[in-house]
Coordinates of C-alpha atoms and ligand atoms in Angstrom, one line a residue:
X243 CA 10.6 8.3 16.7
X244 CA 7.9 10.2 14.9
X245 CA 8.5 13.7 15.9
X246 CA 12.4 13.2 15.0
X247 CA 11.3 11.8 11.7
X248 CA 9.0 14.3 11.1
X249 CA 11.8 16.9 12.0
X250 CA 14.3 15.3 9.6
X251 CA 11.8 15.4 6.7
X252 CA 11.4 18.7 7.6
X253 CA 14.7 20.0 7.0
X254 CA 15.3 17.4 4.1
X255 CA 12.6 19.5 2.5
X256 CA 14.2 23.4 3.4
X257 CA 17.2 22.2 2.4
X258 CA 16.3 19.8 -1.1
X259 CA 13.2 22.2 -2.0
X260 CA 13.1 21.9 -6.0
X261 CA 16.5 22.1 -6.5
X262 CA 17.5 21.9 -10.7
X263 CA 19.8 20.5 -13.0
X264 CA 23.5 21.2 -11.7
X265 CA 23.0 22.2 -8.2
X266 CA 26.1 21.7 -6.0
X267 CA 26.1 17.9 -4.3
X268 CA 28.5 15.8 -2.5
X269 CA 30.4 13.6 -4.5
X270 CA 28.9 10.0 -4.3
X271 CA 31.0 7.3 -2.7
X272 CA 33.0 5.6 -5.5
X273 CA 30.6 1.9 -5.2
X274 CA 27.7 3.9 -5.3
X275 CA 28.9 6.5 -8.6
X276 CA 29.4 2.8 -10.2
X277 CA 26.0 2.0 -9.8
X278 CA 24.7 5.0 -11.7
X279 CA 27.2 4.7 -14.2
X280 CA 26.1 1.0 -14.5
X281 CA 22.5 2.4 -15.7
X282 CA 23.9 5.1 -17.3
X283 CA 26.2 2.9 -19.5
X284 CA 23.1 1.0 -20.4
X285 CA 20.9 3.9 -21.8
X286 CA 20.5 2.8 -25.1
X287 CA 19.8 -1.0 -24.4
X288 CA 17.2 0.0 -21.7
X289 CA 15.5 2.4 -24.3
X290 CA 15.1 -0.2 -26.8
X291 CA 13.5 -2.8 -24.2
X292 CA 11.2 0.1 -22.9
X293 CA 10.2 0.8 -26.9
X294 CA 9.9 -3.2 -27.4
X295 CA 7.2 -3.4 -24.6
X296 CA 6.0 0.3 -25.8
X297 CA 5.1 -1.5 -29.2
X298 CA 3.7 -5.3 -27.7
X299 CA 1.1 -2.6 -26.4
X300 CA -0.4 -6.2 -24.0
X301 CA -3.2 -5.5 -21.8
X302 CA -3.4 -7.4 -18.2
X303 CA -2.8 -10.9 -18.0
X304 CA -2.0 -11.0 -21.6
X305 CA 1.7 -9.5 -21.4
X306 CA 3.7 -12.8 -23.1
X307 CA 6.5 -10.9 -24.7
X308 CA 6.6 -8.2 -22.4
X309 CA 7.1 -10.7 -19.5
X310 CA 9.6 -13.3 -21.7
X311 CA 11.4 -10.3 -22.7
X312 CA 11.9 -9.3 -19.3
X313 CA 12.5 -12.1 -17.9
X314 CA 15.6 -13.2 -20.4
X315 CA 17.2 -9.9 -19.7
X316 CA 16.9 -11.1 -15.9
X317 CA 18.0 -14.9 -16.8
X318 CA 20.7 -13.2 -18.4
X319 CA 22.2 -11.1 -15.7
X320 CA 22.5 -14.2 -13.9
X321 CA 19.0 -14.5 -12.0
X322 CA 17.4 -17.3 -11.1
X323 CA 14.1 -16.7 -12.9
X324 CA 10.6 -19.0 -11.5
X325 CA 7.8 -17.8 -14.1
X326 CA 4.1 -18.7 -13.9
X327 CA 3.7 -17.6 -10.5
X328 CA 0.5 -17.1 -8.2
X329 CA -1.7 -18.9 -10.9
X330 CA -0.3 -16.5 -13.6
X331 CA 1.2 -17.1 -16.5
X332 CA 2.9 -13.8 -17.2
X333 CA 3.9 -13.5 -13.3
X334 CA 7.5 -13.8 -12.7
X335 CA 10.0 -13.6 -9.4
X336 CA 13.8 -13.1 -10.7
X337 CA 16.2 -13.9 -7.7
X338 CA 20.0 -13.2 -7.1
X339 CA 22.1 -13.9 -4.1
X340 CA 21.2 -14.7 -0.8
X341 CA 20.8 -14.7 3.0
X342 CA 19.5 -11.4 4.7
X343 CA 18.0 -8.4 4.0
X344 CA 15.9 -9.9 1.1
X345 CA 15.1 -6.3 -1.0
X346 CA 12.5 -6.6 -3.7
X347 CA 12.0 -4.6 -7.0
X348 CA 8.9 -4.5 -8.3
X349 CA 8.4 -4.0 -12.6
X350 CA 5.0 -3.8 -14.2
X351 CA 4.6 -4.0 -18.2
X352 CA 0.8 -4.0 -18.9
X353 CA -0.7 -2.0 -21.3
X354 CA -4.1 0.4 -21.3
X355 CA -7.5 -0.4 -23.6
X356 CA -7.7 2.2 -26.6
X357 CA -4.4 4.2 -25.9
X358 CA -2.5 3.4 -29.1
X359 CA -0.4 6.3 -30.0
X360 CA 2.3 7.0 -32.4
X361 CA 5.0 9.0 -30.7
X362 CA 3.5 12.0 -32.0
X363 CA 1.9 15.3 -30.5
X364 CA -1.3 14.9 -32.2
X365 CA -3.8 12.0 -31.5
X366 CA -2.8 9.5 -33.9
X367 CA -3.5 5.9 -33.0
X368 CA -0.7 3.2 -34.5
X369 CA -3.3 0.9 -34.4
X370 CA -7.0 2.4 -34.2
X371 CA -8.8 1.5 -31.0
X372 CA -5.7 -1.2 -29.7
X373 CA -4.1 -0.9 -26.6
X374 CA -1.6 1.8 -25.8
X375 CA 1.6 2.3 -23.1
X376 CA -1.2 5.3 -21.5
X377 CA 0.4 4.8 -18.2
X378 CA 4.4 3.7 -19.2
X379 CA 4.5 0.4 -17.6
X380 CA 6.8 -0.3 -20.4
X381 CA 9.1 2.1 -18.9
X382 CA 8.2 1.1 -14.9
X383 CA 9.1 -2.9 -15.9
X384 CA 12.2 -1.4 -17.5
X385 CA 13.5 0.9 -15.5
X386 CA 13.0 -1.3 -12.5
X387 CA 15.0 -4.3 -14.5
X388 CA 18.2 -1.5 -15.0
X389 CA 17.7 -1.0 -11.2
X390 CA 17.5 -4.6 -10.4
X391 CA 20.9 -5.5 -12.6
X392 CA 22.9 -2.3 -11.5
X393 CA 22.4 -3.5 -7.8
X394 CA 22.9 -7.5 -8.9
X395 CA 26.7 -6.1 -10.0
X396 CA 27.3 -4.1 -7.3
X397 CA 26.1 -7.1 -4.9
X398 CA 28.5 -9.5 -6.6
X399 CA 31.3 -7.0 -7.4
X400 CA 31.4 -6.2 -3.2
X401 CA 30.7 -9.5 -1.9
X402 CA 28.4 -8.3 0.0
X403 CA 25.1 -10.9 1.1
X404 CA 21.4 -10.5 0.6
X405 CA 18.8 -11.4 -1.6
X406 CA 17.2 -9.1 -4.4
X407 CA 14.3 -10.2 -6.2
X408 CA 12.6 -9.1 -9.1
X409 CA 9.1 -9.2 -9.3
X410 CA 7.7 -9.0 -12.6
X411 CA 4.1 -8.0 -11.7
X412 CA 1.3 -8.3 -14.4
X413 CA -2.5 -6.5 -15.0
X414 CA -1.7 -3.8 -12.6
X415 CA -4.3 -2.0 -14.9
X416 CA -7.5 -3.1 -13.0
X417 CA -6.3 -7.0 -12.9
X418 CA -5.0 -6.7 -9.1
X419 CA -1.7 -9.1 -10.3
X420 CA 0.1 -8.2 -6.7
X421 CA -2.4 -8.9 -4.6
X422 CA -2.4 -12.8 -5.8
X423 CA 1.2 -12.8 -5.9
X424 CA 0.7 -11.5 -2.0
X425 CA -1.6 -14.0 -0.9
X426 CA 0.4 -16.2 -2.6
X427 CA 2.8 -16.0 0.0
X428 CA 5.6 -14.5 -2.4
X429 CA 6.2 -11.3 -0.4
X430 CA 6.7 -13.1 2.8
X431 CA 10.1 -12.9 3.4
X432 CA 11.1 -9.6 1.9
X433 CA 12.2 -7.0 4.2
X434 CA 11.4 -4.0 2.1
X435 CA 10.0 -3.1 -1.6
X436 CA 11.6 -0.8 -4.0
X437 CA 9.5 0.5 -7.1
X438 CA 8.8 3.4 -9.0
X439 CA 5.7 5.1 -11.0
X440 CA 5.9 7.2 -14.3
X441 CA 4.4 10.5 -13.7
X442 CA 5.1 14.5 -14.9
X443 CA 7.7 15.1 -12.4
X444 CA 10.4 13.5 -10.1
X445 CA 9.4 13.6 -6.8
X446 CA 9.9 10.7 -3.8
X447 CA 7.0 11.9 -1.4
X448 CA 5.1 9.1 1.0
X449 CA 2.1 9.4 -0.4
X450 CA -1.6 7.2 -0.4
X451 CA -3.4 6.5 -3.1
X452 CA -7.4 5.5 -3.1
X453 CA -8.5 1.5 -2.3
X454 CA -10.5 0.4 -4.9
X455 CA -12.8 -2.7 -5.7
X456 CA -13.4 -3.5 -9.2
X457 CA -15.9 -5.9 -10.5
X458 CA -18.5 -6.9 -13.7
X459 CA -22.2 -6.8 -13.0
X460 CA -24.0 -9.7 -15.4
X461 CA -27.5 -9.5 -15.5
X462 CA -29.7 -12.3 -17.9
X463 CA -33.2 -11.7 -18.9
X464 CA -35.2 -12.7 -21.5
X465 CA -35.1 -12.6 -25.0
X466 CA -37.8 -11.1 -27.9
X467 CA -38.9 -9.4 -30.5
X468 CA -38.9 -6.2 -29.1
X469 CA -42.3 -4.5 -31.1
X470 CA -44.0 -8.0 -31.8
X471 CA -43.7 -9.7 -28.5
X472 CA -42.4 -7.2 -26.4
X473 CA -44.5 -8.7 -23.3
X474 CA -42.9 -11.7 -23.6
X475 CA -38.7 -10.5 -23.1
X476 CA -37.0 -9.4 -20.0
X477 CA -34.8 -6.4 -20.7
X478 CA -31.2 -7.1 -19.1
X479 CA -30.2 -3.7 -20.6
X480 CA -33.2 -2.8 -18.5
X481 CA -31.0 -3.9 -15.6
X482 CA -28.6 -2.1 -16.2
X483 CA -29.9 0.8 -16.5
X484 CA -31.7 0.6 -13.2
X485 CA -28.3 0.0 -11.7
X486 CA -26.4 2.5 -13.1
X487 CA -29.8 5.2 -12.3
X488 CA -29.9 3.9 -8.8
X489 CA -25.7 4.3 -8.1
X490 CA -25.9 8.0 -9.8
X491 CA -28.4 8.8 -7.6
X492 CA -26.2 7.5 -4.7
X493 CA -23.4 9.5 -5.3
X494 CA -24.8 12.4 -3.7
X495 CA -24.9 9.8 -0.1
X496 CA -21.8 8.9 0.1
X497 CA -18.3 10.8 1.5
X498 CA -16.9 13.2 -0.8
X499 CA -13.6 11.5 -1.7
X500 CA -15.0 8.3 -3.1
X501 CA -14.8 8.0 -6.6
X502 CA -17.7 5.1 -8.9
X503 CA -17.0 5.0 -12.5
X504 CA -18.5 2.3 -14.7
X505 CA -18.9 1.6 -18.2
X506 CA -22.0 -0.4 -20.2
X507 CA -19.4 -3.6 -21.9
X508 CA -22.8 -5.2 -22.9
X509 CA -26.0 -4.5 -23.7
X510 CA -27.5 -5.7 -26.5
X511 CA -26.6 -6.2 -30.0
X512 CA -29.7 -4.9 -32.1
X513 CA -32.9 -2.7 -30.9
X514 CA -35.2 -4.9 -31.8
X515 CA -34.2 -7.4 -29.5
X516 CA -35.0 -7.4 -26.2
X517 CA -31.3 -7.7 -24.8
X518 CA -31.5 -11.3 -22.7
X519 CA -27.6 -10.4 -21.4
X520 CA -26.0 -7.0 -20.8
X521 CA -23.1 -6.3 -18.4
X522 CA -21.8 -3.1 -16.7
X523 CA -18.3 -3.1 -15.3
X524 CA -18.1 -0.8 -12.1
X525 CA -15.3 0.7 -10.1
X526 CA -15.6 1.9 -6.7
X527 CA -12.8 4.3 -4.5
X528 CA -12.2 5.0 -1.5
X529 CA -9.4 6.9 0.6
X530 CA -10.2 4.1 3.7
X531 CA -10.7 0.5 2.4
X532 CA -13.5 -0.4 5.3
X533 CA -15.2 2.8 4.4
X534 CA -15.3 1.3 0.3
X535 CA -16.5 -2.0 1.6
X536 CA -19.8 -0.4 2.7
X537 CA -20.2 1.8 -0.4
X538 CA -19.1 -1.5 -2.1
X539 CA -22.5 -3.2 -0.8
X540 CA -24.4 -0.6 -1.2
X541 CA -23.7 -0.7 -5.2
X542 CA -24.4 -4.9 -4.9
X543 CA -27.8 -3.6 -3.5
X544 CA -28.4 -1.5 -6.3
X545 CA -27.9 -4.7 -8.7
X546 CA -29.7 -6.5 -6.6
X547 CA -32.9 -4.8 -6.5
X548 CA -32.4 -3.5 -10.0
X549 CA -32.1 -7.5 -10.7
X550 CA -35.7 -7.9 -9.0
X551 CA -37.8 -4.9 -10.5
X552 CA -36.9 -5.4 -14.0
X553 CA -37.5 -9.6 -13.7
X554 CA -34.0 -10.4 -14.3
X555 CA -31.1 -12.4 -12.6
X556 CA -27.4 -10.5 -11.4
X557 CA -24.4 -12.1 -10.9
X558 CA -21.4 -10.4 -9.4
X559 CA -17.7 -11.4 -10.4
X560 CA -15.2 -9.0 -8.8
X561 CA -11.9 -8.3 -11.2
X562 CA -9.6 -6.6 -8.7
X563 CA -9.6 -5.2 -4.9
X564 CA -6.9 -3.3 -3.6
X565 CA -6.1 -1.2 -0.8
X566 CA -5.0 2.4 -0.2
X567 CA -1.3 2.5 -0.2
X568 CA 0.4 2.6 3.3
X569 CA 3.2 5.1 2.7
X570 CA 6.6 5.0 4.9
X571 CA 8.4 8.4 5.5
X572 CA 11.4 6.8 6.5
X573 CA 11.9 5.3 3.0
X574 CA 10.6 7.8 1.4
X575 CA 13.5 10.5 3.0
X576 CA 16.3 8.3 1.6
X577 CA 14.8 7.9 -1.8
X578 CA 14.1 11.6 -1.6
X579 CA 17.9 12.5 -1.0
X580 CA 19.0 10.1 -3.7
X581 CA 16.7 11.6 -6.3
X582 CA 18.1 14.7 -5.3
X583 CA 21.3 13.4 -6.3
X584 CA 20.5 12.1 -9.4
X585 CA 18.9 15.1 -10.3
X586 CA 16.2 16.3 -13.1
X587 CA 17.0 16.8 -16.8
X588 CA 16.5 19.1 -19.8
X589 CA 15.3 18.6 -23.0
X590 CA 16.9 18.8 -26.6
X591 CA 15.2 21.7 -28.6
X592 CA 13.0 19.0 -30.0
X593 CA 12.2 17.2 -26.8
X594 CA 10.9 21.2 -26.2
X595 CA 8.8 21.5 -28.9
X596 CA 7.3 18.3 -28.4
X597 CA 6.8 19.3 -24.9
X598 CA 4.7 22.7 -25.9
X599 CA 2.9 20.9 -28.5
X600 CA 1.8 18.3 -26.2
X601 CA 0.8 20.7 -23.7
X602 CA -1.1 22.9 -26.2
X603 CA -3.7 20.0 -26.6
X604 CA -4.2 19.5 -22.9
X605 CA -8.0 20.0 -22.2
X606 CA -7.3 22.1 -19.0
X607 CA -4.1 24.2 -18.8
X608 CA -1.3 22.8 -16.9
X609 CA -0.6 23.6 -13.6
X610 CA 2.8 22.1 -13.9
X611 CA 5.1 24.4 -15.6
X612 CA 7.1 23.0 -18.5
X613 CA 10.9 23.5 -17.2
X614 CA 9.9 21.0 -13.9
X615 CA 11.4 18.3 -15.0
X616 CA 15.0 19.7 -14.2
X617 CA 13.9 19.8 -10.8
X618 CA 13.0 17.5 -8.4
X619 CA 10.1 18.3 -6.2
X620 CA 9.8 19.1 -2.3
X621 CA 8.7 16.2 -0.4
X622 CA 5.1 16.6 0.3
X623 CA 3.9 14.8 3.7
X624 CA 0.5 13.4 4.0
X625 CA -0.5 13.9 0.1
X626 CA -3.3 11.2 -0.8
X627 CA -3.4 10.5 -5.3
X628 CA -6.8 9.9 -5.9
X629 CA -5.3 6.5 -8.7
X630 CA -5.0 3.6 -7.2
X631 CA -2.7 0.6 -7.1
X632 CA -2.3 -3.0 -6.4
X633 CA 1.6 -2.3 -5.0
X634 CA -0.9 -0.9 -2.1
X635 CA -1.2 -4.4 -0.9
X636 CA 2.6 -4.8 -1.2
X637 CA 2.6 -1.9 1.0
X638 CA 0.4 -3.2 3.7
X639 CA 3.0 -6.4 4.2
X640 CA 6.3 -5.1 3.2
X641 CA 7.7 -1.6 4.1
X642 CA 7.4 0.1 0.8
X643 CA 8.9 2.8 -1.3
X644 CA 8.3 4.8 -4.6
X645 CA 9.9 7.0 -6.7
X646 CA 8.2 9.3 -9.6
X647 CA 10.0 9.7 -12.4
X648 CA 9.1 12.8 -15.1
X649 CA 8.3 10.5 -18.0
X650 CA 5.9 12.4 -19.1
X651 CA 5.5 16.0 -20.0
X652 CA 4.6 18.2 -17.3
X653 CA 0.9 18.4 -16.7
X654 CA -0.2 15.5 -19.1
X655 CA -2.4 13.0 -17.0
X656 CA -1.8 9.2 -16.8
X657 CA -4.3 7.3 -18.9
X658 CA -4.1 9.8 -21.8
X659 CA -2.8 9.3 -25.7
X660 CA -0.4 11.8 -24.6
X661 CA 0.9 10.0 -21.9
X662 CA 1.9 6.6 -24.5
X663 CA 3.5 9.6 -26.8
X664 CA 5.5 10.7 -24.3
X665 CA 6.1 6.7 -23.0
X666 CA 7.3 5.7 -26.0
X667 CA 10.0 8.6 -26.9
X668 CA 13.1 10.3 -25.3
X669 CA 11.6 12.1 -22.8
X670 CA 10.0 8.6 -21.2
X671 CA 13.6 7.2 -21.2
X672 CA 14.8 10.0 -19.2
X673 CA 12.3 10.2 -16.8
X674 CA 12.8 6.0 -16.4
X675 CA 16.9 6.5 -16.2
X676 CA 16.4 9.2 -13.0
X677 CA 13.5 6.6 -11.4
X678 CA 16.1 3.3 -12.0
X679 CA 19.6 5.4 -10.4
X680 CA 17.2 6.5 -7.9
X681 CA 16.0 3.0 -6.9
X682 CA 19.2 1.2 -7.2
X683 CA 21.0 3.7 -4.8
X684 CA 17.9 4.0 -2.0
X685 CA 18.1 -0.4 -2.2
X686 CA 22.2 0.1 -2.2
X687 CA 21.5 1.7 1.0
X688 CA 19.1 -0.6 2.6
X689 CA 21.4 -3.3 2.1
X690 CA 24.1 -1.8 3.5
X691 CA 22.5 -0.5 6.5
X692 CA 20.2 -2.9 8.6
X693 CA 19.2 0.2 10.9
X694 CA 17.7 1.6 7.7
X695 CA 14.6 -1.7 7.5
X696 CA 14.6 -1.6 11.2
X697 CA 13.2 2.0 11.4
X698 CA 11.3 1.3 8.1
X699 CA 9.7 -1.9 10.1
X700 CA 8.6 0.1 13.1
X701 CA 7.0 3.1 11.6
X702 CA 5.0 0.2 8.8
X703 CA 3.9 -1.3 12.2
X704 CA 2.9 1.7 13.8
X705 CA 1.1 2.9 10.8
X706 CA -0.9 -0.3 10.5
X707 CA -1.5 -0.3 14.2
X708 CA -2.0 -3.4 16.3
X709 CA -3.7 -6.4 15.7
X710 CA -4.1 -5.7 12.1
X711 CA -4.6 -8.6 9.9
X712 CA -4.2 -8.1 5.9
X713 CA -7.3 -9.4 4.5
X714 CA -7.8 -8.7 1.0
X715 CA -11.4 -8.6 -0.4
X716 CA -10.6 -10.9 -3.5
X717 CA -10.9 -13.9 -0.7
X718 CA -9.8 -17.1 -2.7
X719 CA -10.8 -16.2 -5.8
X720 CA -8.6 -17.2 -8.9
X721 CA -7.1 -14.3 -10.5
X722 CA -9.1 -13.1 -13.6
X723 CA -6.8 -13.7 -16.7
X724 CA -9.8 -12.5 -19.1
X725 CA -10.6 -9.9 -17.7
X726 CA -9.7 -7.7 -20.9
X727 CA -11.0 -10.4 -23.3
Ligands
LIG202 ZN1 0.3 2.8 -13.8

């Protein structure tokens, strides 16, 4: 099973190596040329939604329009929408049809701290210091929803049964929506999981991302008057400082590929008070999730004893824990060869200029040349992102697939005022429009084929090995709805 898989992705990649715009292709069959012309047809209606979201700019947890707006576009395509899910009020499940396979689509629409942008090429906030589309969820919620309704026609217009869901997934950003609308049992019965991420090219390959566990360190100390009673306070800044000291010292103990990034949300509000409350908000990353559960305890430790030697107290409350994501090569070769058909795209003359403008304030220069996205890239086997996601946990309970679509300009980063430009304009539609035909045909074919899930199933069990039991490190916690408040 492997080593003919591994053959056949081997040839799929000799044979679909970066090929552009207008290469030669097999007609599709007539049902399936529908489907993209079902998207296609929609263009302009799926570029306003995508700008609607663009503009709500709402961070994780607080995405009301962006989910209601969703969700009516779903309600009125003839789903059956249940909102408020998994103890979330933005969290949605839009269902159509029924019986076997059940296919799910997965949309995400939550926005990034401190990333407004106008859709311009120079950094120019529409709102100074708001939130911004830095990674295009607007366009991944929207993209998967033209997916989702493309396939609901196609279902109903063939007659053909099976379930497709919508899952209209919140606070991806850090908030860890998916993996309380996992444990929440919503997953269960789907048989495999369509989705898609914005990135600077199109390109289908099965790769992992890194696990990560998230979580705000309080520490409360004392407070004085820092030059008159100074003997008297108990610095929780203090604390925090130890902490941070004792993890940058760490980093030179631990494997190479994890990743600790933290920020200071609290610590004080004027010098001459000793701080009696200060917080630091850590990240921790690792390519193997048991691996980042030591490391993980090895940073409590350092809040722990910074706690004790500065004569403070710590408390601990973790925001988000996913895994790595478990890729499936299987899924990943029919994506691949549908992206293929769909194909890249060029740019208008302005779309170009924009692009070189873009790139021209890039801090490092690009190692994607401008001109990829009319191609779509080889498949890479074995390829490890160093982001990470909560669909990871999706992936370790449901055969999983994803798409990249070139949304943004080649060689500008996720997470970056140039990424919400390029989300917000043209070029994010186009990138979206190649990710949704792409989707909608792969989840065309796995409900027309059940041998498709079956080999799907048996290389997701052989990847997760036997006896393995999803556990996810958030335990029964409630999900964290402020945690961008
Ligand atoms: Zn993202």
């Amino acid at each position: 099973m492997r080593t003919s898989l591994l053959q056949s992705v081997a040839l799929l990649v000799l044979i679909c190596s970066t090929s552009g715009v207008g290469a030669q292709r097999a007609p599709l069959p007539a049902d399936r040329a529908a489907i993209v012309q079902g998207i296609e047809a929609k263009r302009s209606t799926y570029a306003d939604i995508a700008k609607q979201i663009w503009g709500f700019a709402e961070v994780g947890y607080q995405e009301q329009k962006s989910s209601a707006l969703l969700q009516s576009q779903l309600r009125a395509a003839a789903f059956a929408v249940t909102a408020g899910v998994a103890e979330i009020p933005t969290a949605f499940v839009a269902t159509y049809g029924s019986g076997k396979p059940v296919i799910g689509i997965v949309g995400e629409f939550d926005a990034l701290p401190g990333l407004s942008q106008d859709l311009a090429s120079s950094r120019k906030p529409l709102v100074a210091e708001a939130p911004g589309h830095g990674c295009g969820h607007n366009l991944l919620g929207t993209g998967s929803l033209a997916a989702a309704i493309a396939l609901k026609e196609w279902l109903a217009s063939s007659g053909r049964a099976g379930t497709l869901r919508y899952f209209g997934t919140p606070a991806e950003e850090g908030g860890s929506g998916k993996v309380y609308m996992v444990r929440a049992g919503l997953f269960a019965d789907v048989d495999a999981v369509v989705s898609w991420h914005p990135g600077d090219r199109n390109e289908a390959s099965p790769s992992s991302t890194l696990a990560n566990i998230t979580g705000k360190f309080r520490f409360r100390g004392v407070a004085s008057h820092a030059a008159a009673a100074p003997e008297k306070g108990r610095s929780a800044l203090d604390a925090v400082e130890a902490m941070d000291y004792m993890v940058n010292m760490m980093r030179e103990h631990v494997p190479q590929e994890t990743r600790i990034h933290y920020i200071i949300t609290r610590g004080g509000a004027a010098p001459n008070v000793v701080p009696d409350f200060a917080e630091a908000y850590y990240y921790a990353r690792q390519p193997d999730m048991r691996i980042l559960d030591s490391v993980w305890e090895r940073i409590v430790n350092a809040a722990k004893g910074a706690a004790l030697g500065t004569g403070t107290t710590m408390e601990l409350e973790i925001t988000g824990a996913v895994y790595n994501v478990l890729p499936n090569e299987y899924l990943s070769g029919i994506m691949h060869q549908h992206l293929e058909e769909v194909g890249g795209f060029t740019y208008t003359p302005d779309e170009q200029k924009f692009a070189e403008e873009i790139r021209a304030t890039l801090t490092e220069p690009p190692t994607v040349a401008l001109g990829s996205q009319e191609k779509v890239q080889a498949m890479r086997i074995g390829a490890t992102g160093s982001a990470s996601t909560d669909l990871a946990d999706v992936s370790w309970n449901v055969p999983t697939v994803q798409v990249n679509g070139a949304t943004f300009v080649p060689g500008v980063p996720a997470h970056s005022w140039q990424a919400t430009a390029c989300a917000g304009g043209s070029i994010g539609v186009k990138g979206m429009m190649v990710a949704a035909k792409s989707m909608a045909l792969t989840a065309a074919d796995l409900f027309s084929e059940p041998s498709h899930i079956q080999k799907a199933r048996a290389e997701f069990d052989r990847r997760r090995g036997a006896g393995f039991v999803y556990k996810t490190r958030l335990a029964d916690r409630k999900p964290a709805l402020d945690y961008r408040k």
